[in-house]
């Protein structure tokens, strides 16, 4: 038997699944929107909650009743035998306040200095440049008559030595420093030996050696003297830390040195220019004249420039009142931003980036002397260059901040303060009892009348 099926009329399709007169709405919620019935608690759970509430209330009551005053009440010194004891206690309390304030301030200063990422100190890197000569004409290295080889391949040469040491503050008076450290104006050092100078031992760690402060070094010769002068140039570059072509030991030996020596052939005095390209972390840049006029800084890191630009906006109250992300531009800021009269605070980093320039190298001029008159009394040329080093005190102060004994010491101090507050409270109670009995002994009748009247007022 076949089933009976009823035919339903097909509706005309609409753009919307609902008719115009119908209210849009889907399937209703499967559960009621009202509050759901909660599972009833057992007697044990109810008792546990009541016990926890009672315990919390008791702790709060104890904290509210815990004495905190550590000052001795007035008039105690008149009731005790040793009256100077109260004055000594007050003096100790004053000293304690000073020590607490000083310790807290010093701890905050140390924490602030340790939290700074760019805590650098300026130190003096002293660089000695000297040269020795070999097989020059005036040295008289002729043929040896006792040999059968009368041909000589000896060619006049010189050897240039560049050596640097990081000096401590007490070593700066050893030789005359240069008037302009960054420009490299030289002073003459004392009389050195042929291969060894009077260089103090600074006692610095290997990470602060000469090669630590520079990422590359180049020596440019006086090209007009040499038609193929480019072949005489000297270049050194620090290998990258992630280089896979060299082993770790070779990389360390190549990047960790205090002196650089090179040899070239020649029998005439030659002018050279030593270029030192600084290696700093974070990297420092030279600012454009437009940005320099705003932040009043010639060079620095990108973060320092962004912070100084934001301080300029705040100092001149250029931030808009309604839209805090925007600021108005004066004539100097228009040169920095380069667009319109409105700047955007989230784009300060982009504004600064377009005004960053690589730092120029430190240039050290030197003349290679090969004449006999100079080498009778040779003198090294000395340069003082200011470099940035990590603050050595930062590592020493870090254990003080992260000292695990500090928390336990604070607990002990808190317990002692609580005991002291209880003792002061007991002294105050004893002082009140003493005052009560003294007043009763002096005039019992009037004292009893006054006391009864005060009790009656309290009862009413």
Short mmCIF file of C-alpha atoms in Angstrom, two decimals:
data_model
loop_
_atom_site.label_atom_id
_atom_site.label_comp_id
_atom_site.label_asym_id
_atom_site.label_seq_id
_atom_site.Cartn_x
_atom_site.Cartn_y
_atom_site.Cartn_z
CA UNK A 1 0.00 0.00 0.00
CA UNK A 2 1.38 3.37 -0.93
CA UNK A 3 1.39 6.19 1.57
CA UNK A 4 -0.76 9.24 1.16
CA UNK A 5 1.19 12.50 0.70
CA UNK A 6 -0.31 15.97 0.77
CA UNK A 7 0.89 18.55 -1.68
CA UNK A 8 1.86 21.93 -0.20
CA UNK A 9 1.73 25.09 -2.27
CA UNK A 10 5.16 26.52 -3.12
CA UNK A 11 5.69 30.11 -2.06
CA UNK A 12 7.21 32.74 -4.27
CA UNK A 13 10.91 33.21 -3.32
CA UNK A 14 11.91 36.54 -1.73
CA UNK A 15 15.22 38.32 -1.42
CA UNK A 16 14.98 37.87 2.30
CA UNK A 17 14.10 34.54 3.91
CA UNK A 18 11.39 36.39 5.85
CA UNK A 19 8.34 38.07 4.54
CA UNK A 20 8.05 41.82 4.77
CA UNK A 21 5.29 41.63 7.33
CA UNK A 22 6.90 38.95 9.36
CA UNK A 23 9.24 39.58 12.26
CA UNK A 24 12.70 38.17 11.77
CA UNK A 25 13.66 35.54 14.23
CA UNK A 26 15.10 32.11 14.28
CA UNK A 27 14.58 29.18 16.49
CA UNK A 28 14.02 30.23 20.04
CA UNK A 29 16.45 29.43 22.86
CA UNK A 30 16.55 25.83 23.90
CA UNK A 31 16.66 26.83 27.58
CA UNK A 32 14.80 29.46 29.47
CA UNK A 33 16.51 32.82 29.91
CA UNK A 34 15.74 32.92 33.61
CA UNK A 35 18.09 31.85 36.40
CA UNK A 36 18.90 28.17 36.43
CA UNK A 37 18.19 26.20 39.56
CA UNK A 38 21.41 25.60 41.49
CA UNK A 39 22.37 22.33 43.07
CA UNK A 40 21.55 22.45 46.79
CA UNK A 41 24.55 22.35 49.12
CA UNK A 42 24.99 19.64 51.65
CA UNK A 43 25.13 20.28 55.36
CA UNK A 44 28.88 19.63 55.40
CA UNK A 45 29.50 22.22 52.65
CA UNK A 46 27.33 24.79 54.41
CA UNK A 47 29.17 24.23 57.66
CA UNK A 48 32.52 24.54 55.87
CA UNK A 49 31.51 27.87 54.30
CA UNK A 50 30.31 29.22 57.65
CA UNK A 51 33.56 28.14 59.28
CA UNK A 52 35.63 29.88 56.56
CA UNK A 53 33.60 33.08 56.92
CA UNK A 54 33.99 33.02 60.69
CA UNK A 55 37.76 32.50 60.35
CA UNK A 56 38.08 35.41 57.90
CA UNK A 57 36.01 37.63 60.20
CA UNK A 58 38.23 36.72 63.16
CA UNK A 59 41.40 37.52 61.21
CA UNK A 60 39.96 40.88 60.16
CA UNK A 61 39.00 41.64 63.75
CA UNK A 62 42.50 40.77 64.96
CA UNK A 63 44.08 42.97 62.32
CA UNK A 64 41.83 45.86 63.28
CA UNK A 65 42.70 45.44 66.97
CA UNK A 66 46.40 44.94 66.37
CA UNK A 67 48.33 47.88 67.83
CA UNK A 68 50.35 49.93 65.37
CA UNK A 69 51.40 52.94 67.42
CA UNK A 70 55.06 52.75 68.46
CA UNK A 71 55.27 56.16 70.09
CA UNK A 72 55.46 56.29 73.87
CA UNK A 73 52.58 58.31 75.37
CA UNK A 74 53.29 61.71 76.87
CA UNK A 75 53.94 61.88 80.60
CA UNK A 76 55.60 58.44 80.90
CA UNK A 77 58.97 60.01 81.68
CA UNK A 78 57.45 61.54 84.84
CA UNK A 79 56.32 58.13 86.12
CA UNK A 80 59.49 56.05 85.76
CA UNK A 81 62.82 55.98 87.54
CA UNK A 82 65.09 56.48 84.52
CA UNK A 83 63.54 59.52 82.86
CA UNK A 84 66.25 59.72 80.17
CA UNK A 85 65.16 56.34 78.79
CA UNK A 86 62.16 57.94 77.08
CA UNK A 87 64.39 60.53 75.41
CA UNK A 88 66.78 57.82 74.22
CA UNK A 89 63.86 55.87 72.80
CA UNK A 90 62.59 58.93 70.91
CA UNK A 91 66.09 59.57 69.54
CA UNK A 92 66.28 55.97 68.33
CA UNK A 93 62.89 56.35 66.66
CA UNK A 94 64.15 59.42 64.79
CA UNK A 95 67.25 57.54 63.65
CA UNK A 96 65.06 54.65 62.51
CA UNK A 97 62.93 56.96 60.37
CA UNK A 98 66.02 58.43 58.73
CA UNK A 99 67.48 54.98 58.05
CA UNK A 100 64.21 53.70 56.61
CA UNK A 101 63.86 56.68 54.30
CA UNK A 102 67.51 56.50 53.19
CA UNK A 103 67.42 52.73 52.60
CA UNK A 104 64.20 52.93 50.63
CA UNK A 105 65.48 55.79 48.48
CA UNK A 106 68.80 54.06 47.80
CA UNK A 107 67.08 50.80 46.94
CA UNK A 108 64.79 52.57 44.48
CA UNK A 109 67.78 54.33 42.90
CA UNK A 110 69.64 51.03 42.50
CA UNK A 111 66.57 49.34 41.03
CA UNK A 112 66.12 52.20 38.58
CA UNK A 113 69.75 52.14 37.49
CA UNK A 114 69.72 48.36 37.04
CA UNK A 115 66.49 48.45 35.04
CA UNK A 116 67.94 50.84 32.49
CA UNK A 117 68.93 49.09 29.30
CA UNK A 118 71.29 51.77 28.04
CA UNK A 119 73.42 52.30 31.12
CA UNK A 120 76.77 53.16 29.53
CA UNK A 121 79.84 54.93 30.84
CA UNK A 122 82.26 57.02 28.81
CA UNK A 123 85.85 55.78 29.00
CA UNK A 124 89.09 56.80 27.33
CA UNK A 125 90.65 54.46 24.80
CA UNK A 126 94.28 55.41 24.25
CA UNK A 127 95.72 54.42 20.88
CA UNK A 128 99.44 54.31 20.08
CA UNK A 129 100.57 54.42 16.43
CA UNK A 130 104.23 53.74 15.67
CA UNK A 131 106.39 52.18 12.98
CA UNK A 132 109.73 50.43 12.63
CA UNK A 133 111.84 50.05 9.50
CA UNK A 134 113.87 47.23 7.97
CA UNK A 135 116.53 47.07 5.26
CA UNK A 136 116.59 50.81 4.67
CA UNK A 137 119.55 52.32 2.86
CA UNK A 138 120.81 54.12 5.94
CA UNK A 139 120.77 50.90 7.96
CA UNK A 140 123.75 49.55 5.97
CA UNK A 141 122.44 46.07 5.22
CA UNK A 142 124.79 45.31 2.33
CA UNK A 143 126.01 42.01 0.89
CA UNK A 144 127.85 39.52 3.03
CA UNK A 145 131.32 38.96 1.57
CA UNK A 146 131.61 35.53 3.19
CA UNK A 147 128.74 34.08 1.14
CA UNK A 148 128.79 32.85 -2.43
CA UNK A 149 125.33 34.28 -3.23
CA UNK A 150 126.00 37.82 -4.40
CA UNK A 151 122.36 38.52 -5.29
CA UNK A 152 120.21 40.34 -2.81
CA UNK A 153 116.41 40.28 -2.68
CA UNK A 154 116.31 42.59 0.31
CA UNK A 155 113.80 45.41 -0.17
CA UNK A 156 113.31 48.38 2.12
CA UNK A 157 110.19 47.94 4.24
CA UNK A 158 108.44 49.29 7.30
CA UNK A 159 106.11 47.81 9.88
CA UNK A 160 103.24 49.89 11.36
CA UNK A 161 101.80 49.01 14.74
CA UNK A 162 98.38 50.21 16.00
CA UNK A 163 97.80 49.44 19.66
CA UNK A 164 95.02 50.45 22.03
CA UNK A 165 94.28 50.19 25.73
CA UNK A 166 91.22 51.15 27.76
CA UNK A 167 92.44 53.43 30.55
CA UNK A 168 91.15 53.88 34.05
CA UNK A 169 90.54 57.30 35.51
CA UNK A 170 93.85 57.34 37.37
CA UNK A 171 95.78 56.59 34.16
CA UNK A 172 94.63 59.64 32.23
CA UNK A 173 97.55 61.73 33.49
CA UNK A 174 100.21 59.36 32.17
CA UNK A 175 100.51 61.15 28.83
CA UNK A 176 99.02 64.33 27.43
CA UNK A 177 95.54 63.60 26.15
CA UNK A 178 94.37 64.91 22.81
CA UNK A 179 92.45 68.19 22.80
CA UNK A 180 89.64 66.74 20.67
CA UNK A 181 89.20 63.00 21.27
CA UNK A 182 86.72 62.34 18.48
CA UNK A 183 88.62 64.28 15.85
CA UNK A 184 91.77 62.43 16.82
CA UNK A 185 94.17 65.30 17.44
CA UNK A 186 97.29 63.63 18.67
CA UNK A 187 99.68 64.21 21.48
CA UNK A 188 103.21 62.86 21.60
CA UNK A 189 103.86 60.07 24.05
CA UNK A 190 107.08 59.37 25.89
CA UNK A 191 110.10 57.74 24.36
CA UNK A 192 109.26 54.14 23.39
CA UNK A 193 111.47 51.26 22.53
CA UNK A 194 111.57 49.94 18.99
CA UNK A 195 108.80 47.39 19.51
CA UNK A 196 107.41 48.17 22.94
CA UNK A 197 105.80 51.32 24.35
CA UNK A 198 105.21 52.58 27.81
CA UNK A 199 101.63 51.29 27.85
CA UNK A 200 99.98 50.86 31.25
CA UNK A 201 98.20 47.66 32.03
CA UNK A 202 94.61 48.69 32.55
CA UNK A 203 93.61 45.31 33.92
CA UNK A 204 90.41 45.28 31.89
CA UNK A 205 88.58 42.14 30.96
CA UNK A 206 89.10 40.60 27.49
CA UNK A 207 85.71 41.91 26.41
CA UNK A 208 87.02 45.48 26.62
CA UNK A 209 90.05 45.10 24.39
CA UNK A 210 90.85 47.31 21.43
CA UNK A 211 88.92 45.29 18.86
CA UNK A 212 85.82 45.24 21.06
CA UNK A 213 84.97 48.87 20.27
CA UNK A 214 85.25 48.77 16.48
CA UNK A 215 83.54 46.70 13.81
CA UNK A 216 86.05 47.50 11.05
CA UNK A 217 89.35 49.25 10.48
CA UNK A 218 90.92 50.57 7.29
CA UNK A 219 94.20 52.31 6.50
CA UNK A 220 94.32 54.60 3.47
CA UNK A 221 97.73 55.44 2.03
CA UNK A 222 98.78 58.60 0.27
CA UNK A 223 97.68 57.51 -3.20
CA UNK A 224 99.60 60.10 -5.26
CA UNK A 225 102.84 58.42 -4.16
CA UNK A 226 101.70 55.02 -5.41
CA UNK A 227 100.16 54.62 -8.87
CA UNK A 228 98.65 51.38 -7.61
CA UNK A 229 97.93 52.78 -4.17
CA UNK A 230 94.85 50.65 -3.67
CA UNK A 231 97.08 47.61 -3.25
CA UNK A 232 98.69 49.16 -0.21
CA UNK A 233 95.43 49.73 1.67
CA UNK A 234 94.75 47.69 4.80
CA UNK A 235 91.28 46.55 5.84
CA UNK A 236 89.98 44.52 8.76
CA UNK A 237 86.36 43.60 9.50
CA UNK A 238 84.99 41.89 12.55
CA UNK A 239 83.41 38.54 11.64
CA UNK A 240 79.71 38.25 12.24
CA UNK A 241 78.64 36.41 15.36
CA UNK A 242 76.46 33.95 13.42
CA UNK A 243 79.05 33.09 10.79
CA UNK A 244 79.20 29.37 10.08
CA UNK A 245 82.36 29.43 7.98
CA UNK A 246 84.68 29.79 10.96
CA UNK A 247 84.98 27.86 14.15
CA UNK A 248 84.36 29.52 17.48
CA UNK A 249 88.03 29.48 18.47
CA UNK A 250 89.10 31.10 15.21
CA UNK A 251 86.39 33.72 15.53
CA UNK A 252 87.48 34.63 19.06
CA UNK A 253 91.13 34.93 18.07
CA UNK A 254 90.23 37.07 15.05
CA UNK A 255 88.05 39.51 16.96
CA UNK A 256 89.89 39.77 20.28
CA UNK A 257 93.16 41.68 20.09
CA UNK A 258 94.85 44.79 21.45
CA UNK A 259 97.16 45.59 18.54
CA UNK A 260 97.20 45.38 14.76
CA UNK A 261 100.46 45.25 12.80
CA UNK A 262 100.98 45.35 9.03
CA UNK A 263 104.07 45.45 6.84
CA UNK A 264 104.60 47.20 3.53
CA UNK A 265 107.57 47.88 1.28
CA UNK A 266 108.83 51.43 0.92
CA UNK A 267 111.77 53.72 1.52
CA UNK A 268 110.02 57.12 1.69
CA UNK A 269 107.95 58.87 4.32
CA UNK A 270 104.26 58.18 3.73
CA UNK A 271 101.09 59.78 5.02
CA UNK A 272 98.29 57.42 6.01
CA UNK A 273 94.80 57.83 7.42
CA UNK A 274 93.53 55.25 9.92
CA UNK A 275 89.72 54.93 9.86
CA UNK A 276 88.03 53.29 12.87
CA UNK A 277 84.36 52.40 12.48
CA UNK A 278 82.74 52.17 15.91
CA UNK A 279 80.82 49.12 17.11
CA UNK A 280 78.15 50.02 19.66
CA UNK A 281 75.12 48.23 21.02
CA UNK A 282 72.53 49.65 20.74
CA UNK A 283 73.73 51.29 17.57
CA UNK A 284 74.29 55.02 17.66
CA UNK A 285 73.59 57.35 14.74
CA UNK A 286 74.35 60.87 13.63
CA UNK A 287 71.23 63.04 13.44
CA UNK A 288 70.35 65.32 10.56
CA UNK A 289 70.54 69.11 11.11
CA UNK A 290 66.72 69.33 11.09
CA UNK A 291 66.35 66.79 13.89
CA UNK A 292 69.34 68.19 15.76
CA UNK A 293 67.67 71.62 15.95
CA UNK A 294 64.64 70.06 17.64
CA UNK A 295 66.16 67.61 20.13
CA UNK A 296 69.49 69.45 20.66
CA UNK A 297 71.49 66.24 20.20
CA UNK A 298 74.21 65.61 17.63
CA UNK A 299 74.29 61.84 17.92
CA UNK A 300 72.66 59.07 19.95
CA UNK A 301 70.50 55.98 19.69
CA UNK A 302 67.17 55.84 17.94
CA UNK A 303 65.33 55.38 21.24
CA UNK A 304 66.99 58.50 22.68
CA UNK A 305 65.93 60.53 19.64
CA UNK A 306 62.31 59.34 19.88
CA UNK A 307 62.20 60.13 23.61
CA UNK A 308 63.70 63.60 23.05
CA UNK A 309 61.20 64.33 20.27
CA UNK A 310 58.31 63.34 22.55
CA UNK A 311 59.71 65.56 25.32
CA UNK A 312 59.80 68.46 22.86
CA UNK A 313 56.11 67.95 22.06
CA UNK A 314 55.21 67.83 25.75
CA UNK A 315 57.38 70.80 26.73
CA UNK A 316 55.80 73.12 24.18
CA UNK A 317 52.29 71.72 24.84
CA UNK A 318 51.75 70.75 21.21
CA UNK A 319 49.57 67.73 21.87
CA UNK A 320 45.95 68.23 20.84
CA UNK A 321 43.33 68.27 23.58
CA UNK A 322 40.64 66.31 21.77
CA UNK A 323 42.73 63.79 19.84
CA UNK A 324 45.67 62.84 22.09
CA UNK A 325 47.41 60.90 19.33
CA UNK A 326 47.96 64.04 17.27
CA UNK A 327 50.18 67.05 17.89
CA UNK A 328 50.59 70.38 16.19
CA UNK A 329 53.82 71.16 14.34
CA UNK A 330 55.79 74.35 14.72
CA UNK A 331 58.35 75.51 12.18
CA UNK A 332 61.08 73.17 13.48
CA UNK A 333 58.81 70.12 13.61
CA UNK A 334 57.58 70.75 10.06
CA UNK A 335 61.16 70.27 8.84
CA UNK A 336 61.41 66.98 10.74
CA UNK A 337 58.03 65.54 9.75
CA UNK A 338 57.96 67.01 6.27
CA UNK A 339 54.19 66.78 5.81
CA UNK A 340 51.33 69.06 6.82
CA UNK A 341 50.81 70.80 10.12
CA UNK A 342 49.71 67.75 12.14
CA UNK A 343 51.91 64.93 13.40
CA UNK A 344 50.97 61.57 14.85
CA UNK A 345 52.50 60.28 18.06
CA UNK A 346 52.41 56.57 16.99
CA UNK A 347 54.62 57.55 14.01
CA UNK A 348 57.39 59.24 16.02
CA UNK A 349 59.67 56.30 15.33
CA UNK A 350 59.11 56.66 11.57
CA UNK A 351 59.77 60.39 11.72
CA UNK A 352 63.11 59.82 13.44
CA UNK A 353 64.22 56.96 11.16
CA UNK A 354 64.42 59.17 8.10
CA UNK A 355 66.83 61.52 9.90
CA UNK A 356 69.37 58.91 11.04
CA UNK A 357 72.82 58.84 9.46
CA UNK A 358 75.70 56.43 10.09
CA UNK A 359 78.35 57.76 12.43
CA UNK A 360 81.49 58.96 10.65
CA UNK A 361 84.61 56.92 11.37
CA UNK A 362 87.24 58.07 13.83
CA UNK A 363 90.07 59.33 11.62
CA UNK A 364 93.64 59.15 12.90
CA UNK A 365 96.26 60.72 10.59
CA UNK A 366 99.78 59.37 10.83
CA UNK A 367 103.05 59.82 8.93
CA UNK A 368 105.21 56.73 8.45
CA UNK A 369 108.78 57.88 9.04
CA UNK A 370 111.64 55.89 7.50
CA UNK A 371 114.44 58.47 7.82
CA UNK A 372 117.42 57.90 10.08
CA UNK A 373 116.97 61.13 12.06
CA UNK A 374 113.54 60.09 13.34
CA UNK A 375 114.52 56.56 14.34
CA UNK A 376 117.45 57.77 16.40
CA UNK A 377 114.84 59.04 18.85
CA UNK A 378 111.50 57.46 17.79
CA UNK A 379 108.25 58.66 19.32
CA UNK A 380 104.81 57.11 19.03
CA UNK A 381 101.77 59.18 18.16
CA UNK A 382 99.05 58.92 20.78
CA UNK A 383 95.32 59.44 20.33
CA UNK A 384 92.59 59.48 22.99
CA UNK A 385 89.18 58.31 21.79
CA UNK A 386 86.07 58.35 23.97
CA UNK A 387 84.19 55.03 23.91
CA UNK A 388 81.13 53.71 25.73
CA UNK A 389 81.43 50.68 28.02
CA UNK A 390 78.92 48.83 30.17
CA UNK A 391 78.64 49.96 33.74
CA UNK A 392 80.62 47.48 35.86
CA UNK A 393 78.59 48.36 38.95
CA UNK A 394 75.41 47.10 37.33
CA UNK A 395 76.46 43.48 37.69
CA UNK A 396 77.59 44.07 41.26
CA UNK A 397 74.33 45.75 42.25
CA UNK A 398 72.04 43.19 40.64
CA UNK A 399 72.50 40.61 43.47
CA UNK A 400 71.46 43.27 45.97
CA UNK A 401 68.13 43.71 44.19
CA UNK A 402 67.47 39.99 43.84
CA UNK A 403 68.67 39.08 47.33
CA UNK A 404 66.53 36.24 48.70
CA UNK A 405 67.34 37.20 52.29
CA UNK A 406 65.67 40.59 51.91
CA UNK A 407 62.13 39.17 52.19
CA UNK A 408 62.98 37.12 55.28
CA UNK A 409 64.65 40.17 56.83
CA UNK A 410 61.48 42.20 56.24
CA UNK A 411 59.45 39.51 58.01
CA UNK A 412 61.76 39.66 61.01
CA UNK A 413 61.53 43.45 61.09
CA UNK A 414 57.72 43.24 60.90
CA UNK A 415 57.61 40.84 63.84
CA UNK A 416 59.85 43.11 65.88
CA UNK A 417 57.62 46.10 65.06
CA UNK A 418 54.56 44.16 66.22
CA UNK A 419 56.27 43.25 69.50
CA UNK A 420 57.32 46.86 69.99
CA UNK A 421 53.76 48.07 69.34
CA UNK A 422 52.43 45.62 71.95
CA UNK A 423 54.97 46.85 74.50
CA UNK A 424 54.03 50.45 73.81
CA UNK A 425 50.37 49.52 74.23
CA UNK A 426 51.14 47.87 77.58
CA UNK A 427 53.02 51.01 78.63
CA UNK A 428 50.00 53.12 77.68
CA UNK A 429 47.69 50.90 79.76
CA UNK A 430 50.07 51.11 82.72
CA UNK A 431 50.24 54.88 82.32
CA UNK A 432 46.42 55.08 82.39
CA UNK A 433 46.28 52.93 85.55
CA UNK A 434 48.97 55.06 87.19
CA UNK A 435 47.09 58.28 86.38
CA UNK A 436 43.85 56.76 87.72
CA UNK A 437 45.32 55.79 91.10
CA UNK A 438 47.33 59.00 91.49
CA UNK A 439 44.19 61.09 90.93
CA UNK A 440 42.28 58.88 93.38
CA UNK A 441 44.95 59.23 96.04
CA UNK A 442 45.18 63.01 95.77
CA UNK A 443 41.45 63.80 96.21
CA UNK A 444 39.37 60.65 96.68
CA UNK A 445 35.99 62.32 97.25
CA UNK A 446 36.00 64.64 94.24
CA UNK A 447 37.60 61.97 92.05
CA UNK A 448 34.85 59.44 92.93
CA UNK A 449 32.15 62.04 92.24
CA UNK A 450 33.66 62.92 88.85
CA UNK A 451 34.11 59.27 87.98
CA UNK A 452 30.50 58.40 88.93
CA UNK A 453 29.13 61.31 86.88
CA UNK A 454 31.12 60.21 83.84
CA UNK A 455 29.89 56.65 84.24
CA UNK A 456 26.28 57.89 84.49
CA UNK A 457 26.67 59.88 81.26
CA UNK A 458 28.07 56.82 79.53
CA UNK A 459 25.17 54.66 80.73
CA UNK A 460 22.62 57.22 79.58
#
